[in-house]
Amino acid sequence: NSSPIDTIITGSEYEYRVLSNGSFSWMIGYLGDNDNVFCPTTLPYHGDIFVYPEWKYFSILFIK
């Protein structure tokens, strides 16, 4: 029931952040310490917004 701003602030306060593919996740990763941010390399959002070299990247594997 939190506002979008409260959600972003709360998410950015964690030591480790695993992001999904979107602007909310990007903002959560961008705020705070950038040493422990994990973000996807697949399913591009509208442009490459996950461009920070200190972030760690992972691939999403879909199994049917």
mmCIF file with all atom_site columns, C-alpha atoms in Angstrom:
data_model
loop_
_atom_site.group_PDB
_atom_site.id
_atom_site.type_symbol
_atom_site.label_atom_id
_atom_site.label_alt_id
_atom_site.label_comp_id
_atom_site.label_asym_id
_atom_site.label_entity_id
_atom_site.label_seq_id
_atom_site.pdbx_PDB_ins_code
_atom_site.Cartn_x
_atom_site.Cartn_y
_atom_site.Cartn_z
_atom_site.occupancy
_atom_site.B_iso_or_equiv
_atom_site.pdbx_formal_charge
_atom_site.auth_seq_id
_atom_site.auth_comp_id
_atom_site.auth_asym_id
_atom_site.auth_atom_id
_atom_site.pdbx_PDB_model_num
ATOM 1  C CA . ASN A 1 1  ? 0.000  0.000   0.000   1.00 0.00 ? 1  ASN A CA 1
ATOM 2  C CA . SER A 1 2  ? 3.025  2.293   -0.227  1.00 0.00 ? 2  SER A CA 1
ATOM 3  C CA . SER A 1 3  ? 3.364  5.132   -2.695  1.00 0.00 ? 3  SER A CA 1
ATOM 4  C CA . PRO A 1 4  ? 5.715  4.668   -5.676  1.00 0.00 ? 4  PRO A CA 1
ATOM 5  C CA . ILE A 1 5  ? 8.242  7.027   -4.082  1.00 0.00 ? 5  ILE A CA 1
ATOM 6  C CA . ASP A 1 6  ? 8.193  5.099   -0.791  1.00 0.00 ? 6  ASP A CA 1
ATOM 7  C CA . THR A 1 7  ? 8.636  1.826   -2.697  1.00 0.00 ? 7  THR A CA 1
ATOM 8  C CA . ILE A 1 8  ? 11.692 3.153   -4.553  1.00 0.00 ? 8  ILE A CA 1
ATOM 9  C CA . ILE A 1 9  ? 13.246 4.603   -1.397  1.00 0.00 ? 9  ILE A CA 1
ATOM 10 C CA . THR A 1 10 ? 12.693 1.401   0.576   1.00 0.00 ? 10 THR A CA 1
ATOM 11 C CA . GLY A 1 11 ? 14.051 -0.801  -2.230  1.00 0.00 ? 11 GLY A CA 1
ATOM 12 C CA . SER A 1 12 ? 17.170 1.329   -2.629  1.00 0.00 ? 12 SER A CA 1
ATOM 13 C CA . GLU A 1 13 ? 18.093 0.947   1.055   1.00 0.00 ? 13 GLU A CA 1
ATOM 14 C CA . TYR A 1 14 ? 18.935 -2.778  0.821   1.00 0.00 ? 14 TYR A CA 1
ATOM 15 C CA . GLU A 1 15 ? 22.562 -3.851  0.666   1.00 0.00 ? 15 GLU A CA 1
ATOM 16 C CA . TYR A 1 16 ? 21.909 -6.257  -2.235  1.00 0.00 ? 16 TYR A CA 1
ATOM 17 C CA . ARG A 1 17 ? 19.464 -5.380  -5.001  1.00 0.00 ? 17 ARG A CA 1
ATOM 18 C CA . VAL A 1 18 ? 18.330 -7.747  -7.750  1.00 0.00 ? 18 VAL A CA 1
ATOM 19 C CA . LEU A 1 19 ? 16.519 -5.720  -10.371 1.00 0.00 ? 19 LEU A CA 1
ATOM 20 C CA . SER A 1 20 ? 13.836 -6.610  -12.848 1.00 0.00 ? 20 SER A CA 1
ATOM 21 C CA . ASN A 1 21 ? 13.575 -4.999  -16.259 1.00 0.00 ? 21 ASN A CA 1
ATOM 22 C CA . GLY A 1 22 ? 12.042 -1.564  -15.819 1.00 0.00 ? 22 GLY A CA 1
ATOM 23 C CA . SER A 1 23 ? 12.396 2.018   -14.731 1.00 0.00 ? 23 SER A CA 1
ATOM 24 C CA . PHE A 1 24 ? 11.307 1.390   -11.109 1.00 0.00 ? 24 PHE A CA 1
ATOM 25 C CA . SER A 1 25 ? 14.054 -1.203  -10.782 1.00 0.00 ? 25 SER A CA 1
ATOM 26 C CA . TRP A 1 26 ? 16.556 1.078   -12.488 1.00 0.00 ? 26 TRP A CA 1
ATOM 27 C CA . MET A 1 27 ? 15.801 3.849   -9.981  1.00 0.00 ? 27 MET A CA 1
ATOM 28 C CA . ILE A 1 28 ? 16.140 1.420   -7.056  1.00 0.00 ? 28 ILE A CA 1
ATOM 29 C CA . GLY A 1 29 ? 19.509 0.297   -8.419  1.00 0.00 ? 29 GLY A CA 1
ATOM 30 C CA . TYR A 1 30 ? 20.664 3.829   -9.151  1.00 0.00 ? 30 TYR A CA 1
ATOM 31 C CA . LEU A 1 31 ? 19.979 5.167   -5.665  1.00 0.00 ? 31 LEU A CA 1
ATOM 32 C CA . GLY A 1 32 ? 22.292 4.194   -2.846  1.00 0.00 ? 32 GLY A CA 1
ATOM 33 C CA . ASP A 1 33 ? 25.417 2.048   -2.973  1.00 0.00 ? 33 ASP A CA 1
ATOM 34 C CA . ASN A 1 34 ? 26.185 0.722   -6.463  1.00 0.00 ? 34 ASN A CA 1
ATOM 35 C CA . ASP A 1 35 ? 28.469 -2.153  -5.429  1.00 0.00 ? 35 ASP A CA 1
ATOM 36 C CA . ASN A 1 36 ? 25.790 -4.823  -4.974  1.00 0.00 ? 36 ASN A CA 1
ATOM 37 C CA . VAL A 1 37 ? 23.351 -4.278  -7.810  1.00 0.00 ? 37 VAL A CA 1
ATOM 38 C CA . PHE A 1 38 ? 22.373 -7.208  -10.047 1.00 0.00 ? 38 PHE A CA 1
ATOM 39 C CA . CYS A 1 39 ? 20.430 -6.524  -13.234 1.00 0.00 ? 39 CYS A CA 1
ATOM 40 C CA . PRO A 1 40 ? 19.245 -8.487  -16.281 1.00 0.00 ? 40 PRO A CA 1
ATOM 41 C CA . THR A 1 41 ? 21.007 -8.517  -19.638 1.00 0.00 ? 41 THR A CA 1
ATOM 42 C CA . THR A 1 42 ? 18.000 -9.863  -21.538 1.00 0.00 ? 42 THR A CA 1
ATOM 43 C CA . LEU A 1 43 ? 14.593 -8.469  -22.400 1.00 0.00 ? 43 LEU A CA 1
ATOM 44 C CA . PRO A 1 44 ? 15.692 -4.919  -23.199 1.00 0.00 ? 44 PRO A CA 1
ATOM 45 C CA . TYR A 1 45 ? 13.582 -2.116  -21.849 1.00 0.00 ? 45 TYR A CA 1
ATOM 46 C CA . HIS A 1 46 ? 13.056 0.958   -24.016 1.00 0.00 ? 46 HIS A CA 1
ATOM 47 C CA . GLY A 1 47 ? 16.777 1.471   -24.527 1.00 0.00 ? 47 GLY A CA 1
ATOM 48 C CA . ASP A 1 48 ? 19.739 0.323   -22.531 1.00 0.00 ? 48 ASP A CA 1
ATOM 49 C CA . ILE A 1 49 ? 19.154 1.857   -19.090 1.00 0.00 ? 49 ILE A CA 1
ATOM 50 C CA . PHE A 1 50 ? 21.344 -0.656  -17.237 1.00 0.00 ? 50 PHE A CA 1
ATOM 51 C CA . VAL A 1 51 ? 24.689 0.821   -18.249 1.00 0.00 ? 51 VAL A CA 1
ATOM 52 C CA . TYR A 1 52 ? 26.667 1.099   -15.020 1.00 0.00 ? 52 TYR A CA 1
ATOM 53 C CA . PRO A 1 53 ? 29.941 -0.866  -15.097 1.00 0.00 ? 53 PRO A CA 1
ATOM 54 C CA . GLU A 1 54 ? 29.926 -1.549  -11.345 1.00 0.00 ? 54 GLU A CA 1
ATOM 55 C CA . TRP A 1 55 ? 26.586 -3.376  -11.619 1.00 0.00 ? 55 TRP A CA 1
ATOM 56 C CA . LYS A 1 56 ? 26.640 -7.148  -12.060 1.00 0.00 ? 56 LYS A CA 1
ATOM 57 C CA . TYR A 1 57 ? 24.671 -8.615  -14.947 1.00 0.00 ? 57 TYR A CA 1
ATOM 58 C CA . PHE A 1 58 ? 22.777 -11.872 -15.284 1.00 0.00 ? 58 PHE A CA 1
ATOM 59 C CA . SER A 1 59 ? 20.770 -13.604 -17.993 1.00 0.00 ? 59 SER A CA 1
ATOM 60 C CA . ILE A 1 60 ? 17.198 -14.678 -17.518 1.00 0.00 ? 60 ILE A CA 1
ATOM 61 C CA . LEU A 1 61 ? 16.472 -18.212 -18.639 1.00 0.00 ? 61 LEU A CA 1
ATOM 62 C CA . PHE A 1 62 ? 12.899 -19.146 -19.484 1.00 0.00 ? 62 PHE A CA 1
ATOM 63 C CA . ILE A 1 63 ? 11.968 -22.827 -19.388 1.00 0.00 ? 63 ILE A CA 1
ATOM 64 C CA . LYS A 1 64 ? 8.641  -24.053 -20.728 1.00 0.00 ? 64 LYS A CA 1
#
